[in-house]
Amino acid sequence: MPPSVPSLPRRVARMLRTSLFAQVACALVLGIVVGKLWPDAAAELQPLGDGFTRLIKTIISPLVFCVVVVGIAKAGDLKAFGRIGLKALIWFEVASTLALIIGLLAANIVQPGSGMNVDPSTLNTSAVDAKTGGGSLPSTTEFIVNAIPTSFVGAFAENELLQVLILACLVGAALLHLGHTRVPKVLPAIEQAQEIIFAVVGFIMRLAPIAVFGAMAVLIGQYGLGVIETYAKLIILCYAAAALFIVLLAVALKAVTGLSLWKFLRYIREEMLLALGTASTESVMPRVMLKLRRAGARDDAVGLVLPTGYSFNLDGASLYLSIGTLFIAQAVGVDLSLSQQITVILVLMLTSKGMAGIPGSAFLALSATASSLGAIPAGAVALLLGVDRIMDSMRVVTNLLGNCVAVFAVSRWEGALDADKAKKVLDGEIVFSAEDEDSEKPELAKSEPGKPELAKSEPGKPELTKPGPEKPGPEEPQPEGPATVPAQTAKETASEAG
């Protein structure tokens, strides 16, 4: 008899029970409904999203430290690590500058703010101060100095990723200098700590649907859907410009590595949906690092390029800032010349690098840009208060994809990418089950189906990775007789296993 096919309700229930993507998607829809129907009650759900983000942030710094140290120690070449960092910075600068130029061209062609004729004196600038908390963006010198740690523990306590990266590079370099013979237990301990951290990530990720539900309910309850109608032209322009930039990323990824960005999107669809729901790329950094390593990128490349990109490669923010600057100028009736628009690019190239982790950083960057031009009233930045949160989805997707493409491109550039393995993973030939999500070890069992015992055997005894029936195969042609040799082999194998 043919096997019975589960009913539709059972298949749906199983999907909701086992698929993080389905759980997050349902939470996203429920959050929109709750925010629309009960906006006052939705405001009380803010701790759900904030609590999840706090949990993720607690493990980002130790995870980055472990991945970078292990990557440097296993690569065995500190010069290669330096080359990866330099190539990453070159890629970041080219990509973010391209995003700025695309934003300016799009805003000049569509002119989303023309015809608004806004009087800046009527705008409530105190709302901008409340958004930014009275802070300011660091200067270039301050940014560089702040990246240098003043305390080993302080870098982790304050979650300063650039400081943690510097400490990880120093520790990795020290391990290479001393050698495994002088400090044989340090690297295995860090690797074991890394496995523990990934297991903790798995525990926290089970709370992701709750976080997405709370964050989306707060967003819709606070801003409503009406803001989309008011700023429809600007919103459509920003998302269209982001889509164009992502297409260019796909072309660059295909040209440099031969990989498909669309297949990669399918590969990280759960992380992408979670980032959209929480409006944060930090919430998915640990999982994305794990998936990039599984997709063939070397540990040192992933550990250096991805966290650095969170500070230096904000492509989505660059798009938004360039379009937003011209939108504000057009709305208040200021016509920026070509030289002024070039100044906008130069200023944003600097201010966008120090935005990560600063409250209201987009408004600070826009205010700094307006002040440098001297033609746009600084108070006009308040025009974007109502739409800024809606733009988070565009910025999150573009930032995340831009940094992932940078990891693949720089890895291939440095010879740190296993392209064949990457294609197999993205094509679905190497599949990880739900139980494997928090560990690297099952990857071998999945990639080599003919060796099911590999994940359980000892690395130093490869003969134990073969199934039992295959053991006597090569011995059968010997003249001593097939019955004696397999029995002897079985005893030896049993004694070794014991």
Coordinates of C-alpha atoms in Angstrom, one line a residue:
M1 CA 0.0 0.0 0.0
P2 CA 1.3 3.5 -0.8
P3 CA 2.2 5.5 2.3
S4 CA -0.6 7.8 3.6
V5 CA -0.1 11.5 2.9
P6 CA -0.5 13.7 6.0
S7 CA -3.5 16.1 5.9
L8 CA -3.0 19.8 5.2
P9 CA -3.6 20.8 8.8
R10 CA -1.0 18.3 10.0
R11 CA 1.5 19.6 7.4
V12 CA 0.9 23.2 8.5
A13 CA 1.2 22.3 12.2
R14 CA 4.4 20.4 11.5
M15 CA 5.8 23.4 9.5
L16 CA 5.0 25.8 12.3
R17 CA 6.6 23.5 14.8
T18 CA 9.8 22.9 12.9
S19 CA 10.4 25.9 10.6
L20 CA 11.8 29.1 12.1
F21 CA 10.9 30.9 8.9
A22 CA 7.2 29.9 9.2
Q23 CA 7.2 30.9 12.9
V24 CA 8.7 34.3 12.2
A25 CA 6.4 34.9 9.2
C26 CA 3.3 34.2 11.3
A27 CA 4.6 36.4 14.1
L28 CA 5.2 39.2 11.6
V29 CA 1.6 39.0 10.3
L30 CA 0.2 38.8 13.9
G31 CA 2.2 41.8 14.9
I32 CA 0.8 43.9 12.1
V33 CA -2.8 42.9 13.0
V34 CA -2.3 43.6 16.7
G35 CA -0.6 46.9 16.0
K36 CA -3.5 48.0 13.7
L37 CA -6.4 46.9 15.8
W38 CA -5.0 47.7 19.3
P39 CA -2.3 50.4 18.9
D40 CA -2.4 51.4 22.6
A41 CA -1.9 47.8 23.8
A42 CA 0.8 47.3 21.1
A43 CA 3.0 50.0 22.7
E44 CA 3.4 47.8 25.8
L45 CA 5.0 45.0 23.7
Q46 CA 8.2 46.9 23.2
P47 CA 10.1 44.8 25.8
L48 CA 9.7 41.7 23.7
G49 CA 11.8 43.0 20.9
D50 CA 14.2 44.8 23.1
G51 CA 14.8 41.8 25.4
F52 CA 15.6 39.6 22.4
T53 CA 18.1 42.1 21.0
R54 CA 19.8 42.4 24.4
L55 CA 20.2 38.7 24.6
I56 CA 21.8 38.5 21.2
K57 CA 24.1 41.4 22.0
T58 CA 25.5 39.6 25.0
I59 CA 27.0 36.9 22.8
I60 CA 28.2 38.9 19.8
S61 CA 31.5 40.1 21.3
P62 CA 32.6 36.7 22.6
L63 CA 31.5 35.0 19.4
V64 CA 33.5 37.5 17.2
F65 CA 36.5 37.1 19.5
C66 CA 36.5 33.3 19.3
V67 CA 35.9 33.2 15.5
V68 CA 38.7 35.6 14.7
V69 CA 41.2 34.0 17.1
V70 CA 40.5 30.5 15.8
G71 CA 40.6 31.8 12.2
I72 CA 44.0 33.4 12.6
A73 CA 45.5 30.5 14.5
K74 CA 44.3 27.9 12.0
A75 CA 45.2 30.0 8.9
G76 CA 48.7 30.2 10.3
D77 CA 49.5 33.4 8.4
L78 CA 49.1 36.8 10.0
K79 CA 50.0 38.5 6.7
A80 CA 47.1 36.8 5.0
F81 CA 44.8 38.1 7.7
G82 CA 46.2 41.6 7.2
R83 CA 45.5 41.3 3.5
I84 CA 42.0 40.3 4.1
G85 CA 41.4 43.4 6.3
L86 CA 42.9 45.7 3.7
K87 CA 40.9 44.2 0.8
A88 CA 37.7 44.4 3.0
L89 CA 38.2 48.1 3.6
I90 CA 38.7 48.7 -0.1
W91 CA 35.5 46.7 -0.9
F92 CA 33.6 48.6 1.8
E93 CA 34.6 52.0 0.5
V94 CA 33.8 51.2 -3.1
A95 CA 30.4 49.7 -2.2
S96 CA 29.3 52.5 0.1
T97 CA 30.4 55.2 -2.3
L98 CA 28.4 53.5 -5.1
A99 CA 25.4 53.4 -2.8
L100 CA 25.7 57.2 -2.2
I101 CA 26.0 57.9 -5.9
I102 CA 23.0 55.7 -6.7
G103 CA 21.0 57.5 -4.0
L104 CA 21.9 61.0 -5.4
L105 CA 21.1 60.0 -9.0
A106 CA 17.7 58.5 -8.0
A107 CA 16.8 61.6 -5.9
N108 CA 17.8 64.0 -8.8
I109 CA 15.7 62.0 -11.3
V110 CA 12.5 61.4 -9.2
Q111 CA 12.7 64.5 -7.0
P112 CA 10.6 63.1 -4.1
G113 CA 10.5 66.4 -2.2
S114 CA 9.7 68.8 -5.0
G115 CA 6.4 70.8 -4.6
M116 CA 6.2 70.3 -0.8
N117 CA 7.2 74.0 -0.1
V118 CA 7.8 73.4 3.6
D119 CA 8.6 76.3 5.9
P120 CA 11.4 75.0 8.2
S121 CA 10.3 77.4 11.0
T122 CA 7.1 75.4 11.4
L123 CA 8.9 72.2 12.1
N124 CA 9.3 70.8 15.7
T125 CA 13.1 70.4 16.0
S126 CA 12.8 69.3 19.6
A127 CA 11.6 65.9 18.3
V128 CA 15.0 65.5 16.6
D129 CA 16.8 66.2 19.8
A130 CA 14.7 63.7 21.6
K131 CA 15.5 61.1 18.9
T132 CA 19.2 61.6 19.0
G133 CA 19.4 62.1 22.8
G134 CA 21.5 65.3 22.3
G135 CA 24.4 63.1 21.0
S136 CA 26.8 63.7 18.1
L137 CA 28.8 61.7 15.6
P138 CA 32.5 61.2 16.4
S139 CA 35.1 62.9 14.3
T140 CA 37.5 60.8 12.2
T141 CA 40.1 61.1 14.9
E142 CA 37.7 60.2 17.7
F143 CA 36.4 57.2 15.7
I144 CA 40.0 55.9 15.3
V145 CA 40.9 56.5 18.9
N146 CA 37.7 55.0 20.2
A147 CA 38.4 51.8 18.2
I148 CA 41.5 51.2 20.5
P149 CA 40.5 49.4 23.7
T150 CA 41.4 50.8 27.1
S151 CA 40.5 47.6 28.9
F152 CA 40.3 44.0 27.8
V153 CA 37.2 43.4 29.8
G154 CA 35.7 46.8 29.0
A155 CA 35.7 46.1 25.3
F156 CA 33.4 43.1 25.9
A157 CA 31.3 44.8 28.6
E158 CA 30.6 47.8 26.3
N159 CA 30.1 45.6 23.3
E160 CA 32.6 47.6 21.2
L161 CA 33.1 45.3 18.2
L162 CA 36.1 47.2 16.7
Q163 CA 37.9 47.0 20.1
V164 CA 37.0 43.3 20.3
L165 CA 38.4 42.8 16.8
I166 CA 41.7 44.4 17.7
L167 CA 42.0 42.3 20.9
A168 CA 41.2 39.1 18.9
C169 CA 43.9 40.0 16.3
L170 CA 46.4 40.5 19.1
V171 CA 45.6 37.2 20.8
G172 CA 45.6 35.3 17.4
A173 CA 49.0 36.8 16.6
A174 CA 50.3 35.8 20.0
L175 CA 49.1 32.2 19.5
L176 CA 50.9 32.1 16.1
H177 CA 54.1 33.6 17.6
L178 CA 54.2 31.2 20.6
G179 CA 53.1 28.1 18.6
H180 CA 50.8 25.3 19.5
T181 CA 53.6 23.4 21.3
R182 CA 54.1 26.2 24.0
V183 CA 50.4 26.9 24.5
P184 CA 48.7 23.6 23.5
K185 CA 45.5 24.0 25.5
V186 CA 44.6 27.6 24.6
L187 CA 43.3 27.1 21.1
P188 CA 41.2 24.0 21.9
A189 CA 39.7 25.9 24.8
I190 CA 38.7 28.8 22.6
E191 CA 37.2 26.4 20.0
Q192 CA 35.2 24.7 22.7
A193 CA 34.0 28.1 24.0
Q194 CA 32.9 28.9 20.4
E195 CA 30.8 25.7 20.3
I196 CA 29.1 26.7 23.6
I197 CA 28.3 30.2 22.2
F198 CA 26.7 28.7 19.1
A199 CA 24.6 26.4 21.3
V200 CA 23.5 29.5 23.3
V201 CA 22.6 31.2 20.0
G202 CA 20.3 28.2 19.2
F203 CA 18.5 28.6 22.5
I204 CA 18.0 32.4 22.1
M205 CA 16.8 32.0 18.5
R206 CA 13.8 30.0 19.7
L207 CA 12.5 33.3 21.1
A208 CA 12.8 35.0 17.7
P209 CA 9.1 34.8 16.7
I210 CA 8.1 36.5 20.0
A211 CA 10.6 39.3 19.4
V212 CA 9.3 39.8 15.8
F213 CA 5.7 39.9 17.0
G214 CA 6.4 42.5 19.6
A215 CA 8.6 44.7 17.4
M216 CA 6.2 44.7 14.5
A217 CA 3.2 45.4 16.8
V218 CA 5.0 48.4 18.2
L219 CA 6.0 49.8 14.8
I220 CA 2.4 49.6 13.4
G221 CA 0.8 50.8 16.6
Q222 CA 3.1 53.8 16.9
Y223 CA 3.3 55.0 13.3
G224 CA 0.3 53.4 11.7
L225 CA -0.1 52.7 8.0
G226 CA -1.1 56.3 7.2
V227 CA 2.5 57.4 7.1
I228 CA 3.1 55.2 4.1
E229 CA 0.5 57.3 2.2
T230 CA 2.1 60.6 3.3
Y231 CA 5.6 59.7 2.2
A232 CA 4.7 57.2 -0.5
K233 CA 7.0 58.8 -3.2
L234 CA 10.0 58.9 -0.9
I235 CA 9.4 55.4 0.4
I236 CA 9.0 53.9 -3.1
L237 CA 12.1 55.7 -4.3
C238 CA 14.3 54.4 -1.4
Y239 CA 13.1 50.8 -1.8
A240 CA 13.5 51.0 -5.6
A241 CA 17.1 52.4 -5.3
A242 CA 17.8 49.6 -2.7
A243 CA 16.5 47.0 -5.2
L244 CA 18.8 48.4 -7.9
F245 CA 21.7 48.3 -5.6
I246 CA 20.9 44.6 -4.6
V247 CA 20.8 43.7 -8.3
L248 CA 24.3 45.2 -8.7
L249 CA 25.4 43.2 -5.7
A250 CA 24.1 40.1 -7.4
V251 CA 26.0 40.9 -10.5
A252 CA 29.2 41.5 -8.6
L253 CA 28.8 38.3 -6.6
K254 CA 28.3 36.3 -9.7
A255 CA 31.2 37.9 -11.5
V256 CA 33.6 37.5 -8.6
T257 CA 32.6 34.1 -7.1
G258 CA 30.2 32.5 -9.5
L259 CA 27.6 32.3 -6.8
S260 CA 23.9 33.3 -7.0
L261 CA 22.7 36.0 -4.6
W262 CA 19.1 34.7 -5.0
K263 CA 20.1 31.2 -3.9
F264 CA 22.0 32.8 -1.0
L265 CA 18.8 34.7 0.0
R266 CA 16.9 31.4 0.1
Y267 CA 19.7 30.0 2.2
I268 CA 19.5 32.8 4.8
R269 CA 15.7 33.4 4.5
E270 CA 15.1 32.8 8.2
E271 CA 17.8 35.3 9.3
M272 CA 16.6 37.8 6.7
L273 CA 13.0 37.7 8.0
L274 CA 14.1 37.9 11.6
A275 CA 16.3 41.0 10.7
L276 CA 13.3 42.6 9.0
G277 CA 11.0 41.9 11.9
T278 CA 13.4 43.2 14.6
A279 CA 14.8 46.0 12.3
S280 CA 18.3 45.0 13.4
T281 CA 21.1 43.2 11.7
E282 CA 22.8 42.6 15.0
S283 CA 20.1 40.1 16.0
V284 CA 21.2 37.8 13.2
M285 CA 24.9 38.3 13.2
P286 CA 25.8 35.0 15.1
R287 CA 23.6 32.9 12.8
V288 CA 24.8 34.6 9.6
M289 CA 28.4 34.0 10.7
L290 CA 27.7 30.3 11.2
K291 CA 26.0 30.0 7.8
L292 CA 28.8 31.8 5.9
R293 CA 31.3 29.5 7.4
R294 CA 29.2 26.5 6.4
A295 CA 29.0 27.9 2.9
G296 CA 32.7 27.6 2.4
A297 CA 34.1 31.0 3.6
R298 CA 37.2 30.6 5.8
D299 CA 36.9 31.4 9.5
D300 CA 39.3 34.3 9.5
A301 CA 37.6 36.0 6.6
V302 CA 34.1 35.6 8.2
G303 CA 35.4 36.7 11.6
L304 CA 37.0 39.9 10.3
V305 CA 35.0 41.0 7.3
L306 CA 31.4 40.6 8.7
P307 CA 31.8 42.4 12.0
T308 CA 34.0 45.2 10.4
G309 CA 31.3 45.7 7.8
Y310 CA 28.8 46.5 10.6
S311 CA 30.8 49.7 11.1
F312 CA 32.3 50.4 7.7
N313 CA 29.9 49.0 5.2
L314 CA 26.4 50.5 5.8
D315 CA 25.2 50.4 2.2
G316 CA 21.5 50.8 3.1
A317 CA 22.2 53.7 5.4
S318 CA 24.3 55.4 2.6
L319 CA 21.4 55.1 0.2
Y320 CA 18.9 56.5 2.7
L321 CA 21.2 59.4 3.7
S322 CA 21.9 60.6 0.2
I323 CA 18.2 60.4 -0.9
G324 CA 17.1 61.9 2.4
T325 CA 19.5 64.9 2.1
L326 CA 18.2 65.8 -1.4
F327 CA 14.6 65.2 -0.2
I328 CA 15.0 67.7 2.6
A329 CA 16.6 70.2 0.3
Q330 CA 13.8 69.8 -2.3
A331 CA 11.1 70.0 0.3
V332 CA 12.3 73.4 1.7
G333 CA 12.9 74.7 -1.8
V334 CA 16.8 74.6 -1.9
D335 CA 18.4 73.7 -5.2
L336 CA 21.8 72.1 -4.6
S337 CA 24.4 72.6 -7.2
L338 CA 26.7 69.8 -8.5
S339 CA 29.6 71.0 -6.3
Q340 CA 27.3 70.9 -3.3
Q341 CA 26.1 67.4 -4.1
I342 CA 29.7 66.3 -4.4
T343 CA 30.2 67.8 -0.9
V344 CA 27.3 65.7 0.3
I345 CA 29.0 62.5 -1.0
L346 CA 32.3 63.4 0.7
V347 CA 30.7 64.4 4.0
L348 CA 28.5 61.2 4.1
M349 CA 31.5 59.0 3.2
L350 CA 33.0 60.1 6.6
T351 CA 29.9 60.5 8.8
S352 CA 28.4 57.1 7.7
K353 CA 31.4 55.3 9.1
G354 CA 30.7 56.3 12.7
M355 CA 27.0 55.6 12.7
A356 CA 26.9 52.1 14.2
G357 CA 25.5 51.8 17.7
I358 CA 24.6 55.6 18.1
P359 CA 21.0 56.4 18.8
G360 CA 19.4 58.5 16.0
S361 CA 22.6 58.3 14.0
A362 CA 20.8 58.9 10.7
F363 CA 19.5 62.2 12.0
L364 CA 22.9 63.2 13.3
A365 CA 24.5 62.4 9.9
L366 CA 21.8 64.3 8.1
S367 CA 22.2 67.3 10.5
A368 CA 26.0 67.2 10.0
T369 CA 25.6 67.2 6.2
A370 CA 23.1 70.0 6.3
S371 CA 25.4 72.1 8.4
S372 CA 28.4 71.5 6.2
L373 CA 26.4 72.7 3.2
G374 CA 25.2 75.9 4.9
A375 CA 22.2 76.0 2.6
I376 CA 19.7 73.6 4.3
P377 CA 18.2 74.6 7.7
A378 CA 19.3 72.0 10.2
G379 CA 15.7 71.9 11.6
A380 CA 14.4 70.5 8.2
V381 CA 15.8 67.1 9.2
A382 CA 12.6 66.8 11.3
L383 CA 10.8 66.1 8.0
L384 CA 12.1 62.5 8.1
L385 CA 10.9 61.7 11.7
G386 CA 7.7 60.1 10.5
V387 CA 9.3 57.9 7.9
D388 CA 12.6 56.9 9.4
R389 CA 11.3 53.8 11.1
I390 CA 9.6 52.6 7.9
M391 CA 13.0 52.8 6.2
D392 CA 14.6 50.4 8.6
S393 CA 13.5 47.4 6.6
M394 CA 15.3 48.7 3.5
R395 CA 18.4 49.6 5.4
V396 CA 18.6 46.2 7.2
V397 CA 18.2 44.1 4.1
T398 CA 20.7 46.2 2.1
N399 CA 23.3 46.4 4.9
L400 CA 23.1 42.6 5.6
L401 CA 23.3 41.6 2.0
G402 CA 26.1 44.0 1.3
N403 CA 28.2 42.6 4.1
C404 CA 27.5 39.0 3.2
V405 CA 28.5 39.7 -0.4
A406 CA 31.7 41.4 0.9
V407 CA 32.6 38.2 2.9
F408 CA 32.3 36.0 -0.2
A409 CA 34.0 38.5 -2.5
V410 CA 37.0 39.2 -0.2
S411 CA 37.3 35.5 0.6
R412 CA 37.5 34.6 -3.1
W413 CA 39.9 37.5 -3.7
E414 CA 42.2 36.1 -1.0
G415 CA 41.7 32.5 -1.9
A416 CA 39.8 31.8 1.4
L417 CA 36.6 30.5 -0.3
D418 CA 35.7 26.9 -1.1
A419 CA 33.6 27.8 -4.1
D420 CA 32.6 24.2 -4.8
K421 CA 31.3 23.7 -1.3
A422 CA 29.5 27.1 -1.4
K423 CA 27.7 26.1 -4.6
K424 CA 26.7 22.7 -3.1
V425 CA 25.3 24.4 0.0
L426 CA 23.4 27.1 -1.9
D427 CA 22.0 24.5 -4.3
G428 CA 20.8 22.4 -1.4
E429 CA 23.1 19.5 -2.0
I430 CA 24.4 19.8 1.5
V431 CA 21.5 20.2 3.9
F432 CA 21.6 20.8 7.6
S433 CA 18.8 19.5 9.8
A434 CA 17.1 21.5 12.6
E435 CA 19.2 19.6 15.1
D436 CA 22.4 20.6 13.3
E437 CA 21.8 24.4 13.5
D438 CA 24.0 25.0 16.5
S439 CA 27.0 22.8 15.6
E440 CA 29.6 22.6 12.9
K441 CA 30.2 18.8 13.3
P442 CA 27.1 17.4 11.5
E443 CA 28.3 19.3 8.4
L444 CA 30.7 16.4 7.6
A445 CA 28.0 13.8 8.0
K446 CA 25.7 15.8 5.7
S447 CA 28.3 16.5 3.1
E448 CA 29.5 12.8 2.9
P449 CA 26.4 10.6 3.0
G450 CA 28.5 7.5 2.5
K451 CA 30.1 7.9 5.9
P452 CA 27.3 8.0 8.4
E453 CA 29.5 7.3 11.4
L454 CA 31.9 10.2 10.8
A455 CA 30.3 12.6 13.2
K456 CA 30.6 9.9 16.0
S457 CA 34.1 8.5 15.3
E458 CA 37.4 9.7 16.6
P459 CA 39.3 12.0 14.1
G460 CA 42.5 9.9 14.4
K461 CA 40.8 6.7 13.4
P462 CA 39.4 7.1 9.9
E463 CA 38.9 3.3 9.5
L464 CA 36.0 3.5 12.0
T465 CA 34.1 5.9 9.7
K466 CA 33.3 3.1 7.3
P467 CA 30.2 1.0 7.8
G468 CA 30.7 -2.6 9.1
P469 CA 29.7 -4.5 6.0
E470 CA 32.3 -2.7 3.9
K471 CA 35.2 -3.7 6.1
P472 CA 35.9 -7.2 4.8
G473 CA 35.4 -6.2 1.2
P474 CA 39.1 -5.6 0.2
E475 CA 40.2 -8.8 2.0
E476 CA 38.0 -11.3 0.1
P477 CA 40.4 -12.1 -2.8
Q478 CA 43.2 -13.2 -0.3
P479 CA 43.9 -17.0 -0.4
E480 CA 43.6 -17.5 3.4
G481 CA 39.9 -17.6 3.0
P482 CA 37.2 -15.0 3.4
A483 CA 35.8 -16.4 6.7
T484 CA 39.0 -16.0 8.7
V485 CA 40.2 -12.5 7.7
P486 CA 36.9 -10.7 8.4
A487 CA 36.6 -12.2 11.8
Q488 CA 40.2 -11.2 12.7
T489 CA 39.5 -7.7 11.3
A490 CA 36.3 -7.5 13.4
K491 CA 38.3 -8.3 16.6
E492 CA 40.9 -5.7 15.8
T493 CA 38.3 -3.1 15.2
A494 CA 36.4 -4.0 18.3
S495 CA 39.6 -3.7 20.4
E496 CA 40.4 -0.3 18.9
A497 CA 36.9 0.9 19.5
G498 CA 37.1 -0.3 23.1

